[in-house]
């Protein structure tokens, strides 16, 4: 297994960097070209969420992203140090994107889309998704199949 | 000037075309939000947001577009989108926002649509 690890300060400007790194490693790992846009979007949503969690909590903890090329699968883990009360997996189970969207114009909904929306977008994109929270951190794991073998990362 | 996102605004009759290019993400979306707020504050309520030059759009960007739509609606205005790129349309489909925004394949088509 070949691995690339990225640790970045929780500021929004670095989310783009994380996306670019993930895209480059996914391409090298042999993820199909037509899936790369999904990788880019899903990784961006996961990192945006983590940055959002850290900025709400304050502190200096970096966001961790680990990219692994493991035979026929490419996996991305994004780990935050969130200790928010919300249960991300529960949020994911509860949110219905189409329902949220159809209510998007109601006056009682704030301008920004609800927390959990980004996570729900990931679930709409990535078939193999796992969200695990242990109270001290949340780990979002996304896996894509690889089709080409080009050796390790 | 942010190299990741640029916004060009022009008038087309009673419509205002907001041509966005670059990446709309958690970092750049606030800049687009400011432009939309400024337009509405300046009395521009018939907006066409051209996303043809955008090569990345995330849920934060969607939130800004929804916010813009709500602002113009408060003044009986409209916000039409121009987008023919499948990679960008995909996030509108996943989220069901295709039902919320009128989406056109070209600026010409958007301008000829009812406001």
mmCIF file of C-alpha atoms in Angstrom:
data_model
loop_
_atom_site.group_PDB
_atom_site.id
_atom_site.type_symbol
_atom_site.label_atom_id
_atom_site.label_comp_id
_atom_site.label_asym_id
_atom_site.label_seq_id
_atom_site.Cartn_x
_atom_site.Cartn_y
_atom_site.Cartn_z
ATOM 1 C CA UNK A 1 0.000 0.000 0.000
ATOM 2 C CA UNK A 2 1.337 3.389 -0.949
ATOM 3 C CA UNK A 3 0.165 6.358 1.007
ATOM 4 C CA UNK A 4 0.226 10.135 0.833
ATOM 5 C CA UNK A 5 -0.608 12.071 3.973
ATOM 6 C CA UNK A 6 -1.498 15.731 4.030
ATOM 7 C CA UNK A 7 -1.957 17.747 7.176
ATOM 8 C CA UNK A 8 -3.177 21.308 6.812
ATOM 9 C CA UNK A 9 -4.180 24.233 8.977
ATOM 10 C CA UNK A 10 -7.939 24.528 9.110
ATOM 11 C CA UNK A 11 -8.371 27.499 6.791
ATOM 12 C CA UNK A 12 -10.600 27.461 3.730
ATOM 13 C CA UNK A 13 -7.825 28.468 1.325
ATOM 14 C CA UNK A 14 -6.129 25.102 1.849
ATOM 15 C CA UNK A 15 -9.165 23.080 0.806
ATOM 16 C CA UNK A 16 -8.311 23.721 -2.831
ATOM 17 C CA UNK A 17 -4.766 22.465 -2.243
ATOM 18 C CA UNK A 18 -6.144 19.307 -0.655
ATOM 19 C CA UNK A 19 -8.426 18.784 -3.675
ATOM 20 C CA UNK A 20 -5.537 19.191 -6.093
ATOM 21 C CA UNK A 21 -3.349 16.732 -4.185
ATOM 22 C CA UNK A 22 -6.161 14.169 -3.984
ATOM 23 C CA UNK A 23 -6.849 14.554 -7.700
ATOM 24 C CA UNK A 24 -3.200 14.038 -8.614
ATOM 25 C CA UNK A 25 -2.852 10.967 -6.403
ATOM 26 C CA UNK A 26 -6.158 9.475 -7.591
ATOM 27 C CA UNK A 27 -5.056 9.847 -11.205
ATOM 28 C CA UNK A 28 -1.727 8.242 -10.446
ATOM 29 C CA UNK A 29 -3.454 5.410 -8.545
ATOM 30 C CA UNK A 30 -5.498 4.598 -11.642
ATOM 31 C CA UNK A 31 -8.946 5.923 -10.781
ATOM 32 C CA UNK A 32 -10.916 6.144 -14.019
ATOM 33 C CA UNK A 33 -10.749 9.549 -15.683
ATOM 34 C CA UNK A 34 -14.536 9.974 -15.615
ATOM 35 C CA UNK A 35 -14.548 9.506 -11.824
ATOM 36 C CA UNK A 36 -11.959 12.172 -11.083
ATOM 37 C CA UNK A 37 -14.518 14.974 -10.917
ATOM 38 C CA UNK A 38 -16.360 13.009 -8.245
ATOM 39 C CA UNK A 39 -13.140 12.510 -6.300
ATOM 40 C CA UNK A 40 -12.414 16.225 -6.495
ATOM 41 C CA UNK A 41 -15.891 17.235 -5.360
ATOM 42 C CA UNK A 42 -16.207 14.622 -2.611
ATOM 43 C CA UNK A 43 -12.751 15.373 -1.192
ATOM 44 C CA UNK A 44 -13.541 19.089 -1.311
ATOM 45 C CA UNK A 45 -16.798 18.585 0.578
ATOM 46 C CA UNK A 46 -15.118 16.398 3.211
ATOM 47 C CA UNK A 47 -12.286 18.893 3.733
ATOM 48 C CA UNK A 48 -14.663 21.885 3.782
ATOM 49 C CA UNK A 49 -16.676 20.163 6.446
ATOM 50 C CA UNK A 50 -13.586 19.407 8.544
ATOM 51 C CA UNK A 51 -12.348 23.000 8.238
ATOM 52 C CA UNK A 52 -15.789 24.217 9.269
ATOM 53 C CA UNK A 53 -15.781 21.978 12.338
ATOM 54 C CA UNK A 54 -12.326 23.154 13.386
ATOM 55 C CA UNK A 55 -13.122 26.813 12.884
ATOM 56 C CA UNK A 56 -16.247 26.482 15.041
ATOM 57 C CA UNK A 57 -14.221 24.844 17.783
ATOM 58 C CA UNK A 58 -11.167 27.076 17.600
ATOM 59 C CA UNK A 59 -7.773 25.654 18.459
ATOM 60 C CA UNK A 60 -4.825 24.855 16.279
ATOM 61 C CA UNK A 61 -5.503 21.287 15.259
ATOM 62 C CA UNK A 62 -4.753 20.557 11.619
ATOM 63 C CA UNK A 63 -7.092 18.630 9.339
ATOM 64 C CA UNK A 64 -5.618 15.295 8.260
ATOM 65 C CA UNK A 65 -6.117 13.739 4.852
ATOM 66 C CA UNK A 66 -4.707 10.334 4.013
ATOM 67 C CA UNK A 67 -4.743 8.956 0.467
ATOM 68 C CA UNK A 68 -4.067 5.255 0.014
ATOM 69 C CA UNK A 69 -3.542 3.215 -3.103
ATOM 70 C CA UNK A 70 -4.318 -0.335 -2.092
ATOM 71 C CA UNK A 71 -4.264 -2.761 -5.009
ATOM 72 C CA UNK A 72 -7.609 -2.240 -6.722
ATOM 73 C CA UNK A 73 -8.923 0.562 -4.544
ATOM 74 C CA UNK A 74 -8.083 4.158 -3.864
ATOM 75 C CA UNK A 75 -9.201 5.462 -0.507
ATOM 76 C CA UNK A 76 -9.330 8.909 1.010
ATOM 77 C CA UNK A 77 -9.702 9.511 4.727
ATOM 78 C CA UNK A 78 -10.378 12.974 6.065
ATOM 79 C CA UNK A 79 -10.065 13.268 9.821
ATOM 80 C CA UNK A 80 -11.098 16.226 11.920
ATOM 81 C CA UNK A 81 -10.695 16.797 15.630
ATOM 82 C CA UNK A 82 -14.312 17.673 16.058
ATOM 83 C CA UNK A 83 -16.023 17.238 19.361
ATOM 84 C CA UNK A 84 -19.272 18.825 18.293
ATOM 85 C CA UNK A 85 -22.388 17.284 19.717
ATOM 86 C CA UNK A 86 -23.808 16.538 16.326
ATOM 87 C CA UNK A 87 -23.493 12.959 15.230
ATOM 88 C CA UNK A 88 -22.325 13.149 11.626
ATOM 89 C CA UNK A 89 -23.509 9.662 10.762
ATOM 90 C CA UNK A 90 -26.888 10.514 12.261
ATOM 91 C CA UNK A 91 -27.029 13.779 10.326
ATOM 92 C CA UNK A 92 -26.211 11.850 7.200
ATOM 93 C CA UNK A 93 -29.016 9.385 7.831
ATOM 94 C CA UNK A 94 -31.520 12.133 8.576
ATOM 95 C CA UNK A 95 -30.888 14.604 5.795
ATOM 96 C CA UNK A 96 -32.866 14.334 2.596
ATOM 97 C CA UNK A 97 -31.198 16.514 -0.011
ATOM 98 C CA UNK A 98 -34.201 16.795 -2.270
ATOM 99 C CA UNK A 99 -36.415 17.705 0.643
ATOM 100 C CA UNK A 100 -33.937 20.363 1.815
ATOM 101 C CA UNK A 101 -33.644 21.706 -1.719
ATOM 102 C CA UNK A 102 -37.365 21.906 -2.249
ATOM 103 C CA UNK A 103 -37.623 23.947 0.946
ATOM 104 C CA UNK A 104 -34.570 26.023 0.056
ATOM 105 C CA UNK A 105 -36.599 29.106 -0.772
ATOM 106 C CA UNK A 106 -38.690 29.126 2.379
ATOM 107 C CA UNK A 107 -38.048 32.172 4.466
ATOM 108 C CA UNK A 108 -37.329 30.333 7.676
ATOM 109 C CA UNK A 109 -34.272 28.615 6.270
ATOM 110 C CA UNK A 110 -31.044 30.548 6.680
ATOM 111 C CA UNK A 111 -29.121 31.540 3.608
ATOM 112 C CA UNK A 112 -26.498 28.879 3.969
ATOM 113 C CA UNK A 113 -27.588 25.334 3.411
ATOM 114 C CA UNK A 114 -27.884 23.267 6.599
ATOM 115 C CA UNK A 115 -24.954 21.591 8.284
ATOM 116 C CA UNK A 116 -24.750 18.075 6.973
ATOM 117 C CA UNK A 117 -25.572 19.193 3.440
ATOM 118 C CA UNK A 118 -21.953 18.753 2.309
ATOM 119 C CA UNK A 119 -21.859 15.302 3.836
ATOM 120 C CA UNK A 120 -25.097 14.431 2.105
ATOM 121 C CA UNK A 121 -23.607 15.575 -1.218
ATOM 122 C CA UNK A 122 -20.732 13.144 -0.631
ATOM 123 C CA UNK A 123 -23.196 10.345 -0.009
ATOM 124 C CA UNK A 124 -24.853 11.188 -3.309
ATOM 125 C CA UNK A 125 -21.512 10.925 -5.084
ATOM 126 C CA UNK A 126 -19.647 8.100 -3.409
ATOM 127 C CA UNK A 127 -21.018 4.594 -3.163
ATOM 128 C CA UNK A 128 -18.388 3.357 -0.739
ATOM 129 C CA UNK A 129 -18.589 5.893 2.081
ATOM 130 C CA UNK A 130 -18.085 5.525 5.805
ATOM 131 C CA UNK A 131 -18.528 8.219 8.430
ATOM 132 C CA UNK A 132 -17.325 7.326 11.909
ATOM 133 C CA UNK A 133 -17.257 9.521 14.976
ATOM 134 C CA UNK A 134 -15.874 8.647 18.387
ATOM 135 C CA UNK A 135 -16.654 11.896 20.142
ATOM 136 C CA UNK A 136 -13.107 13.229 19.793
ATOM 137 C CA UNK A 137 -12.814 13.082 16.033
ATOM 138 C CA UNK A 138 -14.739 12.267 12.906
ATOM 139 C CA UNK A 139 -13.317 10.199 10.088
ATOM 140 C CA UNK A 140 -14.851 10.364 6.622
ATOM 141 C CA UNK A 141 -13.605 7.491 4.447
ATOM 142 C CA UNK A 142 -14.327 7.370 0.720
ATOM 143 C CA UNK A 143 -13.232 4.564 -1.571
ATOM 144 C CA UNK A 144 -13.097 4.381 -5.364
ATOM 145 C CA UNK A 145 -12.117 1.447 -7.539
ATOM 146 C CA UNK A 146 -8.985 1.709 -9.649
ATOM 147 C CA UNK A 147 -8.891 0.431 -13.177
ATOM 148 C CA UNK A 148 -5.320 0.963 -14.257
ATOM 149 C CA UNK A 149 -2.229 -0.296 -12.611
ATOM 150 C CA UNK A 150 0.687 2.056 -12.788
ATOM 151 C CA UNK A 151 2.628 0.850 -9.816
ATOM 152 C CA UNK A 152 2.653 2.546 -6.451
ATOM 153 C CA UNK A 153 1.957 6.171 -5.756
ATOM 154 C CA UNK B 1 -8.262 40.072 -7.128
ATOM 155 C CA UNK B 2 -8.481 36.411 -6.403
ATOM 156 C CA UNK B 3 -6.979 34.256 -9.137
ATOM 157 C CA UNK B 4 -9.248 31.316 -8.234
ATOM 158 C CA UNK B 5 -12.520 33.107 -8.972
ATOM 159 C CA UNK B 6 -13.411 36.022 -11.191
ATOM 160 C CA UNK B 7 -16.734 37.716 -11.657
ATOM 161 C CA UNK B 8 -17.662 39.965 -14.611
ATOM 162 C CA UNK B 9 -20.929 41.867 -14.535
ATOM 163 C CA UNK B 10 -22.713 43.419 -17.527
ATOM 164 C CA UNK B 11 -26.198 44.636 -18.409
ATOM 165 C CA UNK B 12 -28.322 43.058 -21.144
ATOM 166 C CA UNK B 13 -31.490 45.110 -21.391
ATOM 167 C CA UNK B 14 -33.264 44.799 -18.059
ATOM 168 C CA UNK B 15 -31.183 41.791 -17.082
ATOM 169 C CA UNK B 16 -27.826 41.669 -15.374
ATOM 170 C CA UNK B 17 -25.454 38.944 -16.484
ATOM 171 C CA UNK B 18 -23.007 37.756 -13.860
ATOM 172 C CA UNK B 19 -20.303 35.737 -15.605
ATOM 173 C CA UNK B 20 -18.354 33.660 -13.111
ATOM 174 C CA UNK B 21 -15.166 31.815 -13.907
ATOM 175 C CA UNK B 22 -12.782 29.688 -11.895
ATOM 176 C CA UNK B 23 -13.644 27.640 -8.846
ATOM 177 C CA UNK B 24 -16.552 28.328 -6.505
ATOM 178 C CA UNK B 25 -15.718 26.653 -3.226
ATOM 179 C CA UNK B 26 -15.669 27.251 0.509
ATOM 180 C CA UNK B 27 -12.844 29.778 0.052
ATOM 181 C CA UNK B 28 -14.095 31.764 -2.926
ATOM 182 C CA UNK B 29 -17.882 31.563 -2.422
ATOM 183 C CA UNK B 30 -17.990 34.561 -0.025
ATOM 184 C CA UNK B 31 -16.711 36.749 -2.866
ATOM 185 C CA UNK B 32 -19.565 35.669 -5.142
ATOM 186 C CA UNK B 33 -21.997 36.238 -2.271
ATOM 187 C CA UNK B 34 -20.724 39.828 -1.910
ATOM 188 C CA UNK B 35 -21.256 40.489 -5.621
ATOM 189 C CA UNK B 36 -24.812 39.164 -5.496
ATOM 190 C CA UNK B 37 -25.601 41.187 -2.363
ATOM 191 C CA UNK B 38 -24.179 44.331 -3.998
ATOM 192 C CA UNK B 39 -26.279 43.803 -7.125
ATOM 193 C CA UNK B 40 -29.493 43.358 -5.178
ATOM 194 C CA UNK B 41 -28.662 46.349 -2.973
ATOM 195 C CA UNK B 42 -28.150 48.346 -6.179
ATOM 196 C CA UNK B 43 -31.620 47.447 -7.422
ATOM 197 C CA UNK B 44 -30.672 44.689 -9.857
ATOM 198 C CA UNK B 45 -33.264 41.966 -9.414
ATOM 199 C CA UNK B 46 -33.233 40.175 -12.792
ATOM 200 C CA UNK B 47 -30.048 38.150 -12.711
ATOM 201 C CA UNK B 48 -28.507 35.639 -15.069
ATOM 202 C CA UNK B 49 -25.554 33.840 -13.490
ATOM 203 C CA UNK B 50 -23.357 32.359 -16.184
ATOM 204 C CA UNK B 51 -21.475 29.323 -14.870
ATOM 205 C CA UNK B 52 -19.934 28.268 -18.188
ATOM 206 C CA UNK B 53 -16.486 29.414 -17.081
ATOM 207 C CA UNK B 54 -16.729 27.582 -13.760
ATOM 208 C CA UNK B 55 -14.845 24.335 -13.465
ATOM 209 C CA UNK B 56 -15.640 23.546 -9.851
ATOM 210 C CA UNK B 57 -18.726 24.176 -7.728
ATOM 211 C CA UNK B 58 -19.335 22.765 -4.263
ATOM 212 C CA UNK B 59 -22.169 22.887 -1.747
ATOM 213 C CA UNK B 60 -20.949 26.219 -0.342
ATOM 214 C CA UNK B 61 -21.338 27.680 -3.830
ATOM 215 C CA UNK B 62 -24.813 26.207 -4.084
ATOM 216 C CA UNK B 63 -25.664 27.899 -0.788
ATOM 217 C CA UNK B 64 -24.588 31.258 -2.214
ATOM 218 C CA UNK B 65 -26.713 30.767 -5.347
ATOM 219 C CA UNK B 66 -29.721 29.787 -3.230
ATOM 220 C CA UNK B 67 -29.124 32.884 -1.092
ATOM 221 C CA UNK B 68 -28.990 35.028 -4.226
ATOM 222 C CA UNK B 69 -32.219 33.538 -5.519
ATOM 223 C CA UNK B 70 -33.931 34.258 -2.226
ATOM 224 C CA UNK B 71 -32.716 37.853 -2.258
ATOM 225 C CA UNK B 72 -34.010 38.606 -5.761
ATOM 226 C CA UNK B 73 -37.274 36.791 -5.084
ATOM 227 C CA UNK B 74 -37.857 39.104 -2.145
ATOM 228 C CA UNK B 75 -38.038 41.863 -4.808
ATOM 229 C CA UNK B 76 -40.078 39.807 -7.287
ATOM 230 C CA UNK B 77 -36.893 39.251 -9.243
ATOM 231 C CA UNK B 78 -35.400 36.170 -10.846
ATOM 232 C CA UNK B 79 -32.121 34.309 -10.964
ATOM 233 C CA UNK B 80 -31.463 32.167 -14.000
ATOM 234 C CA UNK B 81 -28.404 29.967 -14.360
ATOM 235 C CA UNK B 82 -26.437 29.199 -17.497
ATOM 236 C CA UNK B 83 -24.679 25.859 -17.413
ATOM 237 C CA UNK B 84 -24.166 23.161 -19.997
ATOM 238 C CA UNK B 85 -21.279 21.339 -18.335
ATOM 239 C CA UNK B 86 -22.231 17.954 -17.020
ATOM 240 C CA UNK B 87 -19.659 18.045 -14.198
ATOM 241 C CA UNK B 88 -21.324 21.150 -12.776
ATOM 242 C CA UNK B 89 -24.895 20.073 -13.527
ATOM 243 C CA UNK B 90 -24.285 16.886 -11.583
ATOM 244 C CA UNK B 91 -24.285 18.584 -8.181
ATOM 245 C CA UNK B 92 -27.542 20.367 -9.062
ATOM 246 C CA UNK B 93 -29.070 16.987 -9.934
ATOM 247 C CA UNK B 94 -27.794 15.216 -6.829
ATOM 248 C CA UNK B 95 -29.201 17.908 -4.580
ATOM 249 C CA UNK B 96 -32.501 18.343 -6.394
ATOM 250 C CA UNK B 97 -31.712 22.021 -7.012
ATOM 251 C CA UNK B 98 -32.512 21.534 -10.695
ATOM 252 C CA UNK B 99 -36.106 22.029 -9.537
ATOM 253 C CA UNK B 100 -35.283 25.281 -7.781
ATOM 254 C CA UNK B 101 -33.249 27.057 -10.463
ATOM 255 C CA UNK B 102 -34.139 27.624 -14.105
ATOM 256 C CA UNK B 103 -30.999 26.309 -15.857
ATOM 257 C CA UNK B 104 -30.226 27.223 -19.465
ATOM 258 C CA UNK B 105 -27.669 25.961 -21.957
ATOM 259 C CA UNK B 106 -26.628 29.452 -23.086
ATOM 260 C CA UNK B 107 -26.842 33.110 -22.071
ATOM 261 C CA UNK B 108 -28.938 33.788 -25.166
ATOM 262 C CA UNK B 109 -31.451 31.171 -24.081
ATOM 263 C CA UNK B 110 -31.499 32.540 -20.522
ATOM 264 C CA UNK B 111 -32.083 36.096 -21.767
ATOM 265 C CA UNK B 112 -34.989 35.044 -23.943
ATOM 266 C CA UNK B 113 -36.643 33.134 -21.098
ATOM 267 C CA UNK B 114 -39.378 34.774 -19.054
ATOM 268 C CA UNK B 115 -37.887 36.528 -16.050
#
